[in-house]
Short mmCIF file of C-alpha atoms and ligand atoms in Angstrom, two decimals:
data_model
loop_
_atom_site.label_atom_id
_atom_site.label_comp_id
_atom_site.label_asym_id
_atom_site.label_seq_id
_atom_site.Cartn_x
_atom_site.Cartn_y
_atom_site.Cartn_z
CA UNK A 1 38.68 31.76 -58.57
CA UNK A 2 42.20 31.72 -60.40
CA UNK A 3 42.05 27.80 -59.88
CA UNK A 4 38.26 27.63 -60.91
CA UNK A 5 39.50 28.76 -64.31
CA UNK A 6 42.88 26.89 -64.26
CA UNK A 7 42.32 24.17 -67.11
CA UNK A 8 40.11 26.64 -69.16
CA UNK A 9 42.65 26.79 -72.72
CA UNK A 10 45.52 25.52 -70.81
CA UNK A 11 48.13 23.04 -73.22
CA UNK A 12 48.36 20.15 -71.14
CA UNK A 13 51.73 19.75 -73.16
CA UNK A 14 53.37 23.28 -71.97
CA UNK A 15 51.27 24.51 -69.30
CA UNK A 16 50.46 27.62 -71.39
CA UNK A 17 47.11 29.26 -72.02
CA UNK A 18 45.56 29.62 -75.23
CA UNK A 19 43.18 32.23 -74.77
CA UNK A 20 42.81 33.96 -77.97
CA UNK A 21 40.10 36.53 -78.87
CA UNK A 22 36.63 34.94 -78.94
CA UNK A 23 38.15 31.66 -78.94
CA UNK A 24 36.52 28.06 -77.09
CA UNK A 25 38.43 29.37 -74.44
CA UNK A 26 37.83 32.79 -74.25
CA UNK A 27 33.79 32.11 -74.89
CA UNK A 28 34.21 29.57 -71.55
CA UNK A 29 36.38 33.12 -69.98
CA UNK A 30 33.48 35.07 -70.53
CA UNK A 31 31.01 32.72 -68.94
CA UNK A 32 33.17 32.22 -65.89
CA UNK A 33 32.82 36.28 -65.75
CA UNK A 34 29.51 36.24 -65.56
CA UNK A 35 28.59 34.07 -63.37
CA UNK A 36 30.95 35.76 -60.93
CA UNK A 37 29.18 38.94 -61.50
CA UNK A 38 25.61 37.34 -61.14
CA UNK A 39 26.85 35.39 -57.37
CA UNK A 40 27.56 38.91 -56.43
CA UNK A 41 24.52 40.59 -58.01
CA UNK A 42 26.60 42.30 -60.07
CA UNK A 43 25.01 43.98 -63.30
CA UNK A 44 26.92 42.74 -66.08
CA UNK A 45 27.14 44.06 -69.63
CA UNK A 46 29.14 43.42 -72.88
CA UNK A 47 29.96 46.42 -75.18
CA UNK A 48 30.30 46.10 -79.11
CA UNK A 49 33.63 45.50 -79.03
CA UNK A 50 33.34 42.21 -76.42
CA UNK A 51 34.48 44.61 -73.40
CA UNK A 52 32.45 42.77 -70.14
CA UNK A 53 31.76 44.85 -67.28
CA UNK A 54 30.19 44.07 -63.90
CA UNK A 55 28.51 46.97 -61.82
CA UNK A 56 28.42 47.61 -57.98
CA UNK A 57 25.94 50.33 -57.34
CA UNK A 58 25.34 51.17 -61.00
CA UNK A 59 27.28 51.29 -64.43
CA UNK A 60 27.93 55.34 -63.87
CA UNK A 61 25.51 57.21 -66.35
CA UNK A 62 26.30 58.93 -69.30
CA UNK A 63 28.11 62.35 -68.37
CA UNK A 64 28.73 61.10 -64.71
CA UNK A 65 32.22 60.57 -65.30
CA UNK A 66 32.05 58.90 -61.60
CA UNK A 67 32.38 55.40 -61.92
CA UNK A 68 35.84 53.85 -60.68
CA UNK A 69 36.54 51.27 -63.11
CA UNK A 70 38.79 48.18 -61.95
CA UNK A 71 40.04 44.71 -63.34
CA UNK A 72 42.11 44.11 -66.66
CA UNK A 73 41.67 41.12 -69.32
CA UNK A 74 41.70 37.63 -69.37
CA UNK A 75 42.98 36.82 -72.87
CA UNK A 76 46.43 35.25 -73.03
CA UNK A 77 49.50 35.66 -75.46
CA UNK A 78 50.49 31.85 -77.20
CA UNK A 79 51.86 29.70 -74.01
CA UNK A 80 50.96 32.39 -72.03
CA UNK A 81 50.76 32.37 -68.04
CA UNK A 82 47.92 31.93 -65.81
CA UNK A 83 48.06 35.57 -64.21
CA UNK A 84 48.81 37.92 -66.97
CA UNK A 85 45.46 39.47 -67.31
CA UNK A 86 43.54 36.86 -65.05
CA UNK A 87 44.71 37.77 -61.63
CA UNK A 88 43.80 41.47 -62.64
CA UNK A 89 40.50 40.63 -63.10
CA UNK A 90 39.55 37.94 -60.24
CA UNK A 91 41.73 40.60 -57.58
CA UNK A 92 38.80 43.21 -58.59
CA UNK A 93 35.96 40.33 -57.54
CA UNK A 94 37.71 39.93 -54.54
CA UNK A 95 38.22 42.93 -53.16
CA UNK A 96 34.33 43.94 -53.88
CA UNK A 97 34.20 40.62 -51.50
CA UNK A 98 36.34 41.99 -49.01
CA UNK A 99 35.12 45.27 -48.97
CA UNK A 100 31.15 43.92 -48.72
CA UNK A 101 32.45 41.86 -45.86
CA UNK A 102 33.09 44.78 -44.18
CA UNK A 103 30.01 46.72 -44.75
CA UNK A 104 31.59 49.24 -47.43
CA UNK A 105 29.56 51.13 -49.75
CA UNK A 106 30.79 52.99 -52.27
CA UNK A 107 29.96 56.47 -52.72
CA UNK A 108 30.22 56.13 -56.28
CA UNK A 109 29.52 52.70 -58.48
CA UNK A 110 32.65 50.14 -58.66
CA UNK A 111 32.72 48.58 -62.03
CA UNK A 112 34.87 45.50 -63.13
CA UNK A 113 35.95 45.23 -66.53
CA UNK A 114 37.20 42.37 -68.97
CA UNK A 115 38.89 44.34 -71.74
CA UNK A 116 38.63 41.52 -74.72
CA UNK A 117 41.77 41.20 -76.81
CA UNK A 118 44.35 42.82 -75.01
CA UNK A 119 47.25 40.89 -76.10
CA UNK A 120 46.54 41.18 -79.72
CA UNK A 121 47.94 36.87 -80.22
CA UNK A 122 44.91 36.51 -82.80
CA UNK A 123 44.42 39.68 -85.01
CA UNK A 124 47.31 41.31 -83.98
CA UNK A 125 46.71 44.75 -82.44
CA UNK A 126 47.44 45.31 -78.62
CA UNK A 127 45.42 46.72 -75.98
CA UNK A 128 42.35 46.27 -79.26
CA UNK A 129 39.00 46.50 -76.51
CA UNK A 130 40.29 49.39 -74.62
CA UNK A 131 41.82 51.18 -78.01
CA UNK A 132 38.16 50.63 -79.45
CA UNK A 133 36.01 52.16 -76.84
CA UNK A 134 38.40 55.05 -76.84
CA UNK A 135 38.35 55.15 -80.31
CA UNK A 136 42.14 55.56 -80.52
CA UNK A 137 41.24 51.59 -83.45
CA UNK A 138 39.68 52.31 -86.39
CA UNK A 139 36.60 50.14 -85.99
CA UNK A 140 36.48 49.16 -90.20
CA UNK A 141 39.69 48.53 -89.66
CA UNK A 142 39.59 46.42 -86.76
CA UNK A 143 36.95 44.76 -88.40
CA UNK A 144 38.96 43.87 -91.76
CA UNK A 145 42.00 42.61 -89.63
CA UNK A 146 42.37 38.63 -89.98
CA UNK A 147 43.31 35.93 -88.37
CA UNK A 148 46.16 32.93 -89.28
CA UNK A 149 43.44 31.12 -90.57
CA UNK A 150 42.06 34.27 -92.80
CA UNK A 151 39.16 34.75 -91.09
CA UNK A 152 38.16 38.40 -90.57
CA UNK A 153 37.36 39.93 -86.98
CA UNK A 154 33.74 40.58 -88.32
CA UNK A 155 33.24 37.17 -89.36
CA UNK A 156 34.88 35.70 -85.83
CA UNK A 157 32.50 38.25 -83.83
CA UNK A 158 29.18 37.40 -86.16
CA UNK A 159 29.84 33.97 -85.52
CA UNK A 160 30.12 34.36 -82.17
CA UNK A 161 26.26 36.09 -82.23
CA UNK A 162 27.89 39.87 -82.03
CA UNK A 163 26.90 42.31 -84.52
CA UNK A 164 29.60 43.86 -86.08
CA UNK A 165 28.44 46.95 -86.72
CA UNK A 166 28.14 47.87 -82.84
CA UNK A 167 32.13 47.79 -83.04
CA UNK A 168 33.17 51.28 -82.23
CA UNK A 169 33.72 53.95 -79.57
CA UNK A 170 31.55 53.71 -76.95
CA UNK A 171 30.51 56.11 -74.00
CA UNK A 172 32.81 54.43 -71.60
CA UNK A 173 35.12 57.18 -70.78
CA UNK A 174 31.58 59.66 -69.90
CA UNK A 175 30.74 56.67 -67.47
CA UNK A 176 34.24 56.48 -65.49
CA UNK A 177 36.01 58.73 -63.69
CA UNK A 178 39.47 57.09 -62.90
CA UNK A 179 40.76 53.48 -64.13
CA UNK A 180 42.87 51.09 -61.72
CA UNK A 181 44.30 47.97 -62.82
CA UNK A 182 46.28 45.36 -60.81
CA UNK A 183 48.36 43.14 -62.83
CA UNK A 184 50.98 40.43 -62.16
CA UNK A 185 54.44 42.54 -62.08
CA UNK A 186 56.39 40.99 -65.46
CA UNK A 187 59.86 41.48 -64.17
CA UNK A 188 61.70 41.67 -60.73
CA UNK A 189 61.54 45.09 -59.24
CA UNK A 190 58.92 43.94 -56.17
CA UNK A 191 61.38 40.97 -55.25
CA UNK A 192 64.39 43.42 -55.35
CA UNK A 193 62.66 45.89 -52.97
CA UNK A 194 61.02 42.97 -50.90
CA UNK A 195 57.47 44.91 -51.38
CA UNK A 196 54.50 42.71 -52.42
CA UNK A 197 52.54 44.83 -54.40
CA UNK A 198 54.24 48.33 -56.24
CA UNK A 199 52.51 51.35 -58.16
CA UNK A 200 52.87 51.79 -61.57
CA UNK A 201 54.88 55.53 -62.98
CA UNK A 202 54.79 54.68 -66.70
CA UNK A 203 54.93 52.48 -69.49
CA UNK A 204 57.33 52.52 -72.23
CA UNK A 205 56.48 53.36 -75.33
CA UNK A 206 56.30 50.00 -77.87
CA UNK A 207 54.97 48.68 -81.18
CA UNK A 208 54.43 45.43 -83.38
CA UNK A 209 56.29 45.71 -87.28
CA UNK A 210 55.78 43.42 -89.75
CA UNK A 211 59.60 42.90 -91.76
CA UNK A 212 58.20 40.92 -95.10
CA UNK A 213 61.56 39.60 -96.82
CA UNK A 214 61.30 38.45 -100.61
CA UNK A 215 63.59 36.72 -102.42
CA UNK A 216 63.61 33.91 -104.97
CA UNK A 217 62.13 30.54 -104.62
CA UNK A 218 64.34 27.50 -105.61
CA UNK A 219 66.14 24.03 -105.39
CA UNK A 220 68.29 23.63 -102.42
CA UNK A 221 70.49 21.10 -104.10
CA UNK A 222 71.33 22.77 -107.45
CA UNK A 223 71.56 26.08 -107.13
CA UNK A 224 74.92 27.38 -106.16
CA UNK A 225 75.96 29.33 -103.26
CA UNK A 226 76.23 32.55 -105.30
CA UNK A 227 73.06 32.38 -107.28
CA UNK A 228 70.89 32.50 -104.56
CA UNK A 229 68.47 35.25 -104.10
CA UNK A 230 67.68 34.01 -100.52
CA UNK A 231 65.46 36.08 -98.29
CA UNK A 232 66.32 34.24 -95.22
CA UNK A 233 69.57 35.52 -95.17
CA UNK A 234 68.75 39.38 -94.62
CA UNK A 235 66.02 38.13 -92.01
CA UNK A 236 69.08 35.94 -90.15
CA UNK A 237 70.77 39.25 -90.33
CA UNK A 238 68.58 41.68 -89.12
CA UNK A 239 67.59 39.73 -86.11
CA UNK A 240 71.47 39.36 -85.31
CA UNK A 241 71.64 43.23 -85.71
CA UNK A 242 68.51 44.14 -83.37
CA UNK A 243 70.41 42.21 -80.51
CA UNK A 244 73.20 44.31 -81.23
CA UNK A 245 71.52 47.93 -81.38
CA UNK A 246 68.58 47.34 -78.76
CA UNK A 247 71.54 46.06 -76.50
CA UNK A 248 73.33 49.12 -77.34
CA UNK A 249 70.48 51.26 -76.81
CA UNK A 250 69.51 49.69 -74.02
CA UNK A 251 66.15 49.40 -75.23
CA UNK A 252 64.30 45.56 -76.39
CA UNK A 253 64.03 44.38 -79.79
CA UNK A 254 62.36 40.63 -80.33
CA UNK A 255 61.69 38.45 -83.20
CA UNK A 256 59.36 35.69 -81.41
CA UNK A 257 57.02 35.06 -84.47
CA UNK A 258 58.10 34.18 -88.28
CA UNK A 259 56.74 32.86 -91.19
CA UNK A 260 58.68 31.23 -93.44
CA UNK A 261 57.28 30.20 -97.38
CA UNK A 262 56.55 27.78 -98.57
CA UNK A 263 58.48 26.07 -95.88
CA UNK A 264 60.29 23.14 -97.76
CA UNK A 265 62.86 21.59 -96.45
CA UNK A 266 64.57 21.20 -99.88
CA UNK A 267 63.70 24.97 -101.14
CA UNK A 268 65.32 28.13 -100.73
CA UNK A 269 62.20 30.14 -99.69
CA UNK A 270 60.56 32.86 -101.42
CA UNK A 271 59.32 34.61 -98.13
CA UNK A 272 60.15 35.80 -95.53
CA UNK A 273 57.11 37.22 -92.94
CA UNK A 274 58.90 38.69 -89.25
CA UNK A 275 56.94 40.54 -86.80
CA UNK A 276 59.41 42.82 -84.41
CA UNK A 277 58.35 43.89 -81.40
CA UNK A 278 60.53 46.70 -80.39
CA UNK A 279 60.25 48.91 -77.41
CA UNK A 280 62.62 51.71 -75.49
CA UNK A 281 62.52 54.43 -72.48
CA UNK A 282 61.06 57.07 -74.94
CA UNK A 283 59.79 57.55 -78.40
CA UNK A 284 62.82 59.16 -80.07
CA UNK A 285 64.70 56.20 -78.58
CA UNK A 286 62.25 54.02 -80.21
CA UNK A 287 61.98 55.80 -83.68
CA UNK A 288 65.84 55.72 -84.25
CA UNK A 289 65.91 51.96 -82.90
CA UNK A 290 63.50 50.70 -85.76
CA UNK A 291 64.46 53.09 -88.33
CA UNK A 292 68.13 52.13 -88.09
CA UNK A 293 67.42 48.21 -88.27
CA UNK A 294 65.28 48.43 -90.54
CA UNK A 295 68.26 50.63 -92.35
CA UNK A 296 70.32 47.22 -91.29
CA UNK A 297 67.86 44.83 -93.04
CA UNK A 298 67.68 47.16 -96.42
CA UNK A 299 71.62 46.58 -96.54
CA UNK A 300 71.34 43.07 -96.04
CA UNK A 301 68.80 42.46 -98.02
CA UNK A 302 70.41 44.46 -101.35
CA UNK A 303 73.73 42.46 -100.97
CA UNK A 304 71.66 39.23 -102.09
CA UNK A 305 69.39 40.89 -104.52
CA UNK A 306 66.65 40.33 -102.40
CA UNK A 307 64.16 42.90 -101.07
CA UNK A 308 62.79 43.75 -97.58
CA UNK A 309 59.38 46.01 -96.89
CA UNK A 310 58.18 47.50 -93.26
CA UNK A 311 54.68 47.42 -91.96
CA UNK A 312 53.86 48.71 -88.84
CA UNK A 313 51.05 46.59 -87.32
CA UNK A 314 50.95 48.59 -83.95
CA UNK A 315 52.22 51.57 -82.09
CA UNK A 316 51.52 51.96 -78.53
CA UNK A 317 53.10 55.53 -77.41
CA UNK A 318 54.90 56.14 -73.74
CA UNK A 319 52.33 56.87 -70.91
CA UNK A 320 52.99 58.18 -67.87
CA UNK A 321 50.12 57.53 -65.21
CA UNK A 322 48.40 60.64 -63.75
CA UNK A 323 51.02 61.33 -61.02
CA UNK A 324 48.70 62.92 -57.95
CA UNK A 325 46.96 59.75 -58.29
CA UNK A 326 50.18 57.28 -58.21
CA UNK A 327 51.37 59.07 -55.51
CA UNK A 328 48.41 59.05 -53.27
CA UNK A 329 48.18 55.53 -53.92
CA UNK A 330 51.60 54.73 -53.40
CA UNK A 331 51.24 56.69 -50.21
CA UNK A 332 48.05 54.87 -49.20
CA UNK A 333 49.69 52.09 -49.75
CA UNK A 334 52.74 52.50 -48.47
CA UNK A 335 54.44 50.70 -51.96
CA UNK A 336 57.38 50.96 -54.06
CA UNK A 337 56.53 52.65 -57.33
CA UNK A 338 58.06 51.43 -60.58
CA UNK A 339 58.09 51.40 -64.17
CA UNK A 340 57.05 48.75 -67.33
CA UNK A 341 57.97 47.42 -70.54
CA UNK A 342 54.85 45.59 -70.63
CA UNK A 343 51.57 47.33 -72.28
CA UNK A 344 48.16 47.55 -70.24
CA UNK A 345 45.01 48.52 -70.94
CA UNK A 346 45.29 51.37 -68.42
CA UNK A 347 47.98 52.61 -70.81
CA UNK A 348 45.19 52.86 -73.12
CA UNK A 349 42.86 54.76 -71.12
CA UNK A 350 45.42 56.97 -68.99
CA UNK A 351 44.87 59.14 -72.46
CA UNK A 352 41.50 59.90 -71.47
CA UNK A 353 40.57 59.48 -67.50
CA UNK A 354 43.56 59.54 -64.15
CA UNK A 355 44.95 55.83 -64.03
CA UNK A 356 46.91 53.87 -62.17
CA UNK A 357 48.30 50.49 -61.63
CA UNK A 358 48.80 48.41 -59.14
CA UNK A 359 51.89 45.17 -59.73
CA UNK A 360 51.97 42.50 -57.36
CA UNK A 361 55.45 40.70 -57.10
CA UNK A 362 56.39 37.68 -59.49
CA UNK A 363 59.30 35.46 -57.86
CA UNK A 364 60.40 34.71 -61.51
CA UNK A 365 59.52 38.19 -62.90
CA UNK A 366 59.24 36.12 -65.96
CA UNK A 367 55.91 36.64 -68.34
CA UNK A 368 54.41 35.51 -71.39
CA UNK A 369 55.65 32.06 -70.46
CA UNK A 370 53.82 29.58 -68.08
CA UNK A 371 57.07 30.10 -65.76
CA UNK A 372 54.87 33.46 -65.00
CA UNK A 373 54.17 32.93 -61.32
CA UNK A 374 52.22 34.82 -58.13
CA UNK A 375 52.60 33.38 -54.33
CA UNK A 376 49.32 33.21 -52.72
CA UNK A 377 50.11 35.46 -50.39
CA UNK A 378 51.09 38.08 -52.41
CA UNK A 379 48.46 37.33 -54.29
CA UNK A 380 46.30 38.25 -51.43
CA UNK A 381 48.11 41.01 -50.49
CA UNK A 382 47.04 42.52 -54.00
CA UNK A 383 43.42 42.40 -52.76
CA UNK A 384 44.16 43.96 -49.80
CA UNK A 385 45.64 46.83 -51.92
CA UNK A 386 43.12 47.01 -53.91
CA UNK A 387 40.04 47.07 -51.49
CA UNK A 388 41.82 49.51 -49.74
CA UNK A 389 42.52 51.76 -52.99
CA UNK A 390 39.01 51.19 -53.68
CA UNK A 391 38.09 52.22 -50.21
CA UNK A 392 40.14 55.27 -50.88
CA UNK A 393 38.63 56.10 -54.02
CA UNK A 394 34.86 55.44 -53.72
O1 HGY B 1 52.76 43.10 -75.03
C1 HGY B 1 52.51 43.61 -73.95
O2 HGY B 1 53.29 44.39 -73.49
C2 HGY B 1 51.26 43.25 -73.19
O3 HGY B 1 51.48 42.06 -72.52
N1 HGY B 1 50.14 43.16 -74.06
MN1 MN B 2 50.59 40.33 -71.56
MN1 MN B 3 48.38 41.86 -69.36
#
């Protein structure tokens, strides 16, 4: 399955996936998911917010709160890799495989989902399916968000044949019962403890800001040194300074997407547009973190006359997975357990119904990046686990 859907918005140039919200490539994502669901029989349906989901033994009705709900998302970051999300998501088709093979029914229905946009690399907000059903996203103001090219997420879902206005909480979380997600480990703790597949105990608490620096547009050639009102000076700055206090803090501070206008190579800028992503062990952590670069970039940005505002595009608090359920999976399973830096869906929903997840080991722990890598065989182990957890829990 993972190489059925290989080429679908890979960069032939980087290797990377381009798998955007309700892009070519996420429309060609969402047909792939389909017909997987309709080979197995599978009872697929799409919620307002683009969530897929494909039933074994029924979708859970309303007030059940029975249904075990597996899989994760297949949208990708920019240059992302080919499991983040993906392997999630075929690892839940093939352990209902597995699991038919051996003449398992489940005592209570199996559903797969496809949370849409959980990256956020188009409209910005992480985790945006999941935080919609649960209604934890504002649908209006889901709806208003736009992309780099200005289009709105209502125009991008109406021209994709949704209907807007069935954006919004859904009944989800009076269909399910308890939420497990595999995912592609994004670091190194499974090849340190030589364990293919681990058990998730939290997630750190993270968020998106958006640092707009404004200063004053003009000629690179005659404008001295000391009559500048540059903004990309207190945005060189500030990055230098998160290094230095994240490092400190031992918490993560990154500047991987800027905007800089109008972008001539013979103009001091006017503008300045930096999106942080900051993230640390706990909130307070966290809090002080951003509040005391943003502190830093203020200073900076008064010693050239220049000025510096904060938006914060997206907060994703700390969640710690229901712990009788990690442990009896990490029992069951016999695996490691560990902790993440990266944001999941099941962070989303652990709010609301028990969840747990389930890593399996990356030789280059790295993510986000087509270096992001799975062995087969671990691969496989992963759907072992996960039959077997399903097993357990239906
Ligand atoms: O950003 C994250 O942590 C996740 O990959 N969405
Ligand atoms: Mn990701
Ligand atoms: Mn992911």
């Amino acid at each position: 399955m993972l190489s059925d859907i290989h080429a679908i918005g890979r960069d032939p140039r980087t290797g990377g996936y381009r798998r955007f919200a309700w892009s070519d490539a996420d429309m060609l994502l969402r047909e792939w998911f389909t017909g997987e669901a309709a080979v197995r029989g599978m009872e697929v349906d799409e919620d307002g917010n683009g969530n897929q989901f494909a039933s074994w033994g029924g979708a859970g009705s309303e007030g059940d709160r029975d249904a075990l709900l597996i899989g994760s998302h297949l949208d990708s970051v920019p240059d992302g890799g080919a499991y983040d999300g993906p392997l999630g998501v075929v690892s839940s088709f093939a352990a209902v495989d597995q699991l038919r093979a051996e003449g398992f029914v489940p005592s209570r229905p199996v559903v797969i989902a496809n949370f849409a946009d959980e990256e956020g690399a188009r409209f910005g907000i992480a985790c945006a399916g999941s935080q919609l059903v649960t209604g934890a996203l504002d649908a209006d103001e889901a709806l208003g968000l736009k992309d780099r090219d200005g289009q709105t997420l209502a125009e991008v879902m109406t021209g994709r044949g949704r209907d807007p206005r069935t954006v919004g909480r859904t009944d989800l979380l009076d269909r399910i019962g308890t939420f497990v997600e595999l995912h592609v480990e994004q670091g190194r703790s499974l090849v340190h403890s030589g364990a293919a597949v681990g058990v998730a105990t939290a997630i750190w608490p993270h968020g998106r800001w958006r640092f707009d620096f404004c200063g004053e547009a003009n000629h690179a050639g005659a404008t001295p040194m000391e009559d500048r009102h540059d903004p990309m000076q207190a945005y060189a700055a500030t990055v230098l300074v998160a290094r230095r206090l994240a490092t400190e803090a031992g918490a993560r501070a990154t500047f991987g997407r800027l905007e800089v206008e109008p972008g001539g190579t013979n103009a001091i800028p006017s503008r300045i547009r930096a999106w942080l992503d900051a993230r640390a062990a706990d909130e307070g952590q966290l809090e002080r973190l951003v509040d005391a670069l943003v502190a830093e970039a203020q200073d900076a940005a008064d010693a050239d006359a220049t000025a510096v505002t904060l938006t914060a595009e997206s907060v994703s608090p700390a969640v710690a997975f229901d712990v009788p359920l990690r442990d009896r999976l990490a029992t069951l399973l016999d695996a490691p357990v560990l902790p993440t830096g990266a944001g999941h869906d099941a962070g989303v929903l652990s709010a609301h119904v028990p969840t747990a997840m389930l890593f399996v080991r990356n030789p280059t722990g790295v993510s986000h990046s087509p270096e992001e890598f799975a062995e087969d065989a671990d691969c496989r182990a992963g759907v072992i686990a996960l039959a077997a957890v399903v097993r357990d829990l239906s």
